[in-house]
mmCIF file of C-alpha atoms in Angstrom:
data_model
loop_
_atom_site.group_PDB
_atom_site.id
_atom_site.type_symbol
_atom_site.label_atom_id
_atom_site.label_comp_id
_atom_site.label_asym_id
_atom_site.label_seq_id
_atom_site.Cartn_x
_atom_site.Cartn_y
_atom_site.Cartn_z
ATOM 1 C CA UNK A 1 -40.764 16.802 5.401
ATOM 2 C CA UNK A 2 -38.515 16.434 2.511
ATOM 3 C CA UNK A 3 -35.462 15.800 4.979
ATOM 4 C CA UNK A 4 -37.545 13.304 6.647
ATOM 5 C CA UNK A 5 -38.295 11.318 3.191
ATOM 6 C CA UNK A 6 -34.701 11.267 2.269
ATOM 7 C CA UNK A 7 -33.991 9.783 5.471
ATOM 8 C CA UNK A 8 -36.665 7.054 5.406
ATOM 9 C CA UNK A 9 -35.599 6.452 1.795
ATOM 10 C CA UNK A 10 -31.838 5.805 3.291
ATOM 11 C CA UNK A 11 -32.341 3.820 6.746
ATOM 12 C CA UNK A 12 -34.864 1.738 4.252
ATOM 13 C CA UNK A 13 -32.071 1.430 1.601
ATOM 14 C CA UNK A 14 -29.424 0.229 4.058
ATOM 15 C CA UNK A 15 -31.485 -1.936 6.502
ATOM 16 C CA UNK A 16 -33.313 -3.858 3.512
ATOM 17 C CA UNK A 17 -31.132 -7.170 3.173
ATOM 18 C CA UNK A 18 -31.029 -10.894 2.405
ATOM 19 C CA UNK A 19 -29.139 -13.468 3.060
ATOM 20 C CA UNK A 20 -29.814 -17.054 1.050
ATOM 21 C CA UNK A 21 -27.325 -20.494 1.512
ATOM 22 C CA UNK A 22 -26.396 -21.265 -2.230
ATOM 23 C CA UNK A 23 -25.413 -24.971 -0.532
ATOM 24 C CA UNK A 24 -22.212 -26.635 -2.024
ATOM 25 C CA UNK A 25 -20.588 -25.766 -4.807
ATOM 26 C CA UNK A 26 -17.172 -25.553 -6.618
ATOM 27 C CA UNK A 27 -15.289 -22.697 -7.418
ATOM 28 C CA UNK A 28 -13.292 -23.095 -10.199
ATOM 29 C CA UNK A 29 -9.355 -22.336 -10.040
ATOM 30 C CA UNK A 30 -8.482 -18.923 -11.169
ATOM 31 C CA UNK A 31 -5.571 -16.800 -12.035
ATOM 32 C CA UNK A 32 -5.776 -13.377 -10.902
ATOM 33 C CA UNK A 33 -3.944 -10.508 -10.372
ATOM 34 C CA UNK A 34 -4.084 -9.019 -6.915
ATOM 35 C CA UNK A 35 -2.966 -5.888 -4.581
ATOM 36 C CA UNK A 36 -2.432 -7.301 -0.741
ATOM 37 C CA UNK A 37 -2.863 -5.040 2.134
ATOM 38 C CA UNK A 38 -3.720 -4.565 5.730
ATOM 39 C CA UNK A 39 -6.042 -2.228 7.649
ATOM 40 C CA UNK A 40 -8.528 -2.000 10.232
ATOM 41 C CA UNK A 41 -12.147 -3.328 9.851
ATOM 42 C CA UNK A 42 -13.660 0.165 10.391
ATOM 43 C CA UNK A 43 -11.615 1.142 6.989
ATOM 44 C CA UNK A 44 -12.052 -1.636 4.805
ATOM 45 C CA UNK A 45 -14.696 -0.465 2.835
ATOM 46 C CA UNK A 46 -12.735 2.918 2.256
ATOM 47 C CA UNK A 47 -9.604 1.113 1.616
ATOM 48 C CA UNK A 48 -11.179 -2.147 -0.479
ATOM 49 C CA UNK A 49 -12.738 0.633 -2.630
ATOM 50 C CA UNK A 50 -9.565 2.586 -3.236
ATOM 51 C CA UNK A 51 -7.897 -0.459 -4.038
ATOM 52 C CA UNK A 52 -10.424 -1.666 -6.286
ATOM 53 C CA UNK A 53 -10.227 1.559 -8.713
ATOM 54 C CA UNK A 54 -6.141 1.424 -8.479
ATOM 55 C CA UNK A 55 -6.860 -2.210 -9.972
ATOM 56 C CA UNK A 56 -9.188 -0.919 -12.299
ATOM 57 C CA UNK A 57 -6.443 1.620 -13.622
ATOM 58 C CA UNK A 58 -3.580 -1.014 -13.469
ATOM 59 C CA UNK A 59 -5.996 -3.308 -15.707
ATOM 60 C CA UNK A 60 -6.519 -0.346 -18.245
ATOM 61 C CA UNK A 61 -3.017 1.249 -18.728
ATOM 62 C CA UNK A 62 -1.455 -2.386 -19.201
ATOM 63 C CA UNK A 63 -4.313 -3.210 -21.830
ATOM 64 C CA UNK A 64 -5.050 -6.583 -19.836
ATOM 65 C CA UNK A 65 -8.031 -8.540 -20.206
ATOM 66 C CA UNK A 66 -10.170 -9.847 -17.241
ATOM 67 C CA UNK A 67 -12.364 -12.732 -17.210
ATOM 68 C CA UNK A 68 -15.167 -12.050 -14.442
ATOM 69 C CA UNK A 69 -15.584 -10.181 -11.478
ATOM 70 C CA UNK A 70 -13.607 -8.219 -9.201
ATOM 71 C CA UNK A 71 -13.119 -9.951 -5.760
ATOM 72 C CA UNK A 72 -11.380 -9.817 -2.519
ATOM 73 C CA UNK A 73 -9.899 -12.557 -0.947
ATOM 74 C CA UNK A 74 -9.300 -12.789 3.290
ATOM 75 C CA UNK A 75 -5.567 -13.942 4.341
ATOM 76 C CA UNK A 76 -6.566 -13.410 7.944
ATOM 77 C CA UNK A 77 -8.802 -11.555 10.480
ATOM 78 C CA UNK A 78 -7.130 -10.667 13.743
ATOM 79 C CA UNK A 79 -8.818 -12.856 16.937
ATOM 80 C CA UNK A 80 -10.204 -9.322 18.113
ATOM 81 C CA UNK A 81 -11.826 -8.528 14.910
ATOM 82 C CA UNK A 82 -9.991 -5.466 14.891
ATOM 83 C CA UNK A 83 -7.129 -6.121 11.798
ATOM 84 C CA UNK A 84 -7.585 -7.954 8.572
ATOM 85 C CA UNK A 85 -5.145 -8.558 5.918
ATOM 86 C CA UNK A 86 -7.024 -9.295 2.568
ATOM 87 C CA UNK A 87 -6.169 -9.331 -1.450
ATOM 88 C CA UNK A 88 -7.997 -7.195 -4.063
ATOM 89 C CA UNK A 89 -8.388 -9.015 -6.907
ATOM 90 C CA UNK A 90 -8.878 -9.063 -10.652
ATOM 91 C CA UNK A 91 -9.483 -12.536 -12.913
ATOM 92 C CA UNK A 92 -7.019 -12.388 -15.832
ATOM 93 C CA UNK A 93 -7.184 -15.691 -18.192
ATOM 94 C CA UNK A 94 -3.139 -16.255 -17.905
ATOM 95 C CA UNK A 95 -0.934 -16.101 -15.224
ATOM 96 C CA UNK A 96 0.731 -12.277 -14.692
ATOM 97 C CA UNK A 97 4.655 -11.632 -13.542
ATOM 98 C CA UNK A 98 4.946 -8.843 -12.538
ATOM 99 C CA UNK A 99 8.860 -7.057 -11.261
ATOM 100 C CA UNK A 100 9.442 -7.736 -7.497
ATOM 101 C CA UNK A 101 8.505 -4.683 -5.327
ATOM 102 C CA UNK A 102 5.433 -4.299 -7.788
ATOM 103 C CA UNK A 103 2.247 -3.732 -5.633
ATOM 104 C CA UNK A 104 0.369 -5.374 -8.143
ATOM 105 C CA UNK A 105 1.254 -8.900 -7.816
ATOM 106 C CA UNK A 106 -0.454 -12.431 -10.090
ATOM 107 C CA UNK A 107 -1.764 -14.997 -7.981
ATOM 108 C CA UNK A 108 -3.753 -18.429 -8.590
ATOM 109 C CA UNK A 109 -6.156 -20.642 -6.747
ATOM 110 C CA UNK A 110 -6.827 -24.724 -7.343
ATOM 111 C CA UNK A 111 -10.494 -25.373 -7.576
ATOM 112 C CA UNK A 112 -12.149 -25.960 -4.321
ATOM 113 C CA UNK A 113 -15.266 -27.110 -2.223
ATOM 114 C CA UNK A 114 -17.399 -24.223 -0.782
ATOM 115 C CA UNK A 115 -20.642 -23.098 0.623
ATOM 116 C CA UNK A 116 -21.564 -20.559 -1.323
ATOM 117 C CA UNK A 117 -23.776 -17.476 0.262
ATOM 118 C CA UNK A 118 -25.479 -14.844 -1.274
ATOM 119 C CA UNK A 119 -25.614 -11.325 0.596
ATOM 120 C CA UNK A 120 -28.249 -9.004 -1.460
ATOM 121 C CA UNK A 121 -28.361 -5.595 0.631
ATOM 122 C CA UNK A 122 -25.335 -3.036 2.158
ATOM 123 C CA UNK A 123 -21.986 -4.369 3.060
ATOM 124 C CA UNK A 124 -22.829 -3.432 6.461
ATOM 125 C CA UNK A 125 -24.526 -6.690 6.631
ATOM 126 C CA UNK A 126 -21.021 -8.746 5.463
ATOM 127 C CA UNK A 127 -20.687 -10.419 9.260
ATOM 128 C CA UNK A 128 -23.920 -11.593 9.438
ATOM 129 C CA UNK A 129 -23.673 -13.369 6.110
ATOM 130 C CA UNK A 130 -20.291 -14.801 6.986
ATOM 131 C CA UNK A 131 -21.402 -16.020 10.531
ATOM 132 C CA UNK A 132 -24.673 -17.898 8.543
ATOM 133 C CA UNK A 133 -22.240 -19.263 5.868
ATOM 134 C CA UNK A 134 -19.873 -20.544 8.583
ATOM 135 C CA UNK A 135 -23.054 -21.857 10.436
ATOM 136 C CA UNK A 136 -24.618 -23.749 8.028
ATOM 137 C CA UNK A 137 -21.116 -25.263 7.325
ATOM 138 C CA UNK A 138 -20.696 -26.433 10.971
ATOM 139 C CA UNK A 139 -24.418 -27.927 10.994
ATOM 140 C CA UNK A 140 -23.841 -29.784 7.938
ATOM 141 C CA UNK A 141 -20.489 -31.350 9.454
ATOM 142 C CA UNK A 142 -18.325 -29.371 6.631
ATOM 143 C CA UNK A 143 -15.020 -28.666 8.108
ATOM 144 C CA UNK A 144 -13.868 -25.342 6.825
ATOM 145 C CA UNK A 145 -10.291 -26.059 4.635
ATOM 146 C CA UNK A 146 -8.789 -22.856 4.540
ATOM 147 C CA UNK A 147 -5.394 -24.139 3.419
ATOM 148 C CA UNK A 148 -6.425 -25.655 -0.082
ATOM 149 C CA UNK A 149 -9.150 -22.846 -0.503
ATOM 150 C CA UNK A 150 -10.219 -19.121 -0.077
ATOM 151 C CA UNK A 151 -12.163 -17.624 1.899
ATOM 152 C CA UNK A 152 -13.739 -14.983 -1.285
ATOM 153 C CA UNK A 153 -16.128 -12.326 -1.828
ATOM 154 C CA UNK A 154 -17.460 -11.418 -5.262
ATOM 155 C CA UNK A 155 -19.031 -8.269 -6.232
ATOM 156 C CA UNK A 156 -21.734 -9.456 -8.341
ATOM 157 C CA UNK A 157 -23.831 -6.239 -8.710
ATOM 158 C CA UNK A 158 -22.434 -3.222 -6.922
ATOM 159 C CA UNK A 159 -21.227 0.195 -7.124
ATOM 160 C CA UNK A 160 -21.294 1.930 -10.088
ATOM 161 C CA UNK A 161 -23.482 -0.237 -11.823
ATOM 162 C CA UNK A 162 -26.628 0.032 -9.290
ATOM 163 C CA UNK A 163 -26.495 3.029 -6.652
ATOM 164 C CA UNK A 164 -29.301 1.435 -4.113
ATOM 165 C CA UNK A 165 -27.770 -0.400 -1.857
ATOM 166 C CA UNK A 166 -30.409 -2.817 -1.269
ATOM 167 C CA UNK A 167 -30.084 -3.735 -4.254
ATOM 168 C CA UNK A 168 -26.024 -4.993 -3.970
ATOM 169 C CA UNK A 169 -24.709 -8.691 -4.714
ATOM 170 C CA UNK A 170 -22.393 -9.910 -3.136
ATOM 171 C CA UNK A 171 -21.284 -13.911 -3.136
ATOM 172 C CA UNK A 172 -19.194 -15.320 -0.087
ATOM 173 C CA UNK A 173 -17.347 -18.724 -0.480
ATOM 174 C CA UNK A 174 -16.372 -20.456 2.420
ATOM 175 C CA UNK A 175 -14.086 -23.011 1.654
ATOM 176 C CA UNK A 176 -14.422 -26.118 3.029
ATOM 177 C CA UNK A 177 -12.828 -30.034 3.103
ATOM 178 C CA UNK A 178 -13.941 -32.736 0.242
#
């Protein structure tokens, strides 16, 4: 019986979910320093997370300050869905050189239009929230402008703040044309 309670307690934990269209809205321009890789879908949450604590340390040993939220940025998703190249990022309040060959690189965004989405639930649910962001942007006649903005995720409330799942924030900006 016990077994069975811990496993209603988790399918309940990771199937609980909402997704709510924050509309239009501008996201500011940033500076931010940022670690770039590649993987497969399947592994992005293993590797995002990894990243995000090498981050973490970089932030800490080099005594910098950061101005918000951790967030990942999305270069590009292979057309099978199976590859994506993405950034981890950190805000930082100036821009941050770092020696060529570094992992850790600075980067900066312009401000930009975007329809902002909230996910509150398990990342498992990311897609979903993506495909109702993009939607809402097509029925509104936004066209998505993915050269002067981002396509960005910030962790609003996550892991190790809150351990429930269902109880995750996550923001997705899709950028789109003025």
């Amino acid at each position: 019986e016990g077994l069975n309670n811990i496993d209603t307690y988790l399918v309940k934990e990771l199937t609980s979910y909402k997704i709510a269209i924050g509309g239009l809205v501008t996201k500011h321009a940033t500076n931010y320093i940022q670690q770039v890789d590649t993987c497969s879908i399947t592994d992005f949450q293993k590797v995002s997370k990894s990243m995000l604590q090498n981050m973490m340390a970089f932030v800490e040993k080099n005594d910098i300050d950061i101005l918000g939220l951790p967030f990942i940025t999305y270069e590009s998703i292979s057309s099978n869905d199976k590859e994506i190249i993405f950034a981890m990022c950190v805000p930082v309040e100036e821009e941050i050189l770092t020696t060529p060959g570094s992992e850790i690189s600075g980067g900066h965004f312009d401000e930009f239009l975007a329809v902002k989405t909230t996910l509150t639930g398990d990342y498992s649910h990311r897609k979903e929230a993506w495909n109702k962001a993009r939607a809402h942007a097509n029925k509104n006649k936004l066209i998505e402008d993915s050269f002067n903005g981002r396509f960005i995720e910030v962790y609003k409330v996550s892991l190790p703040k809150e351990r429930k799942p269902s109880k995750w924030v996550t923001e997705l900006y899709v950028p789109v044309k003025k």
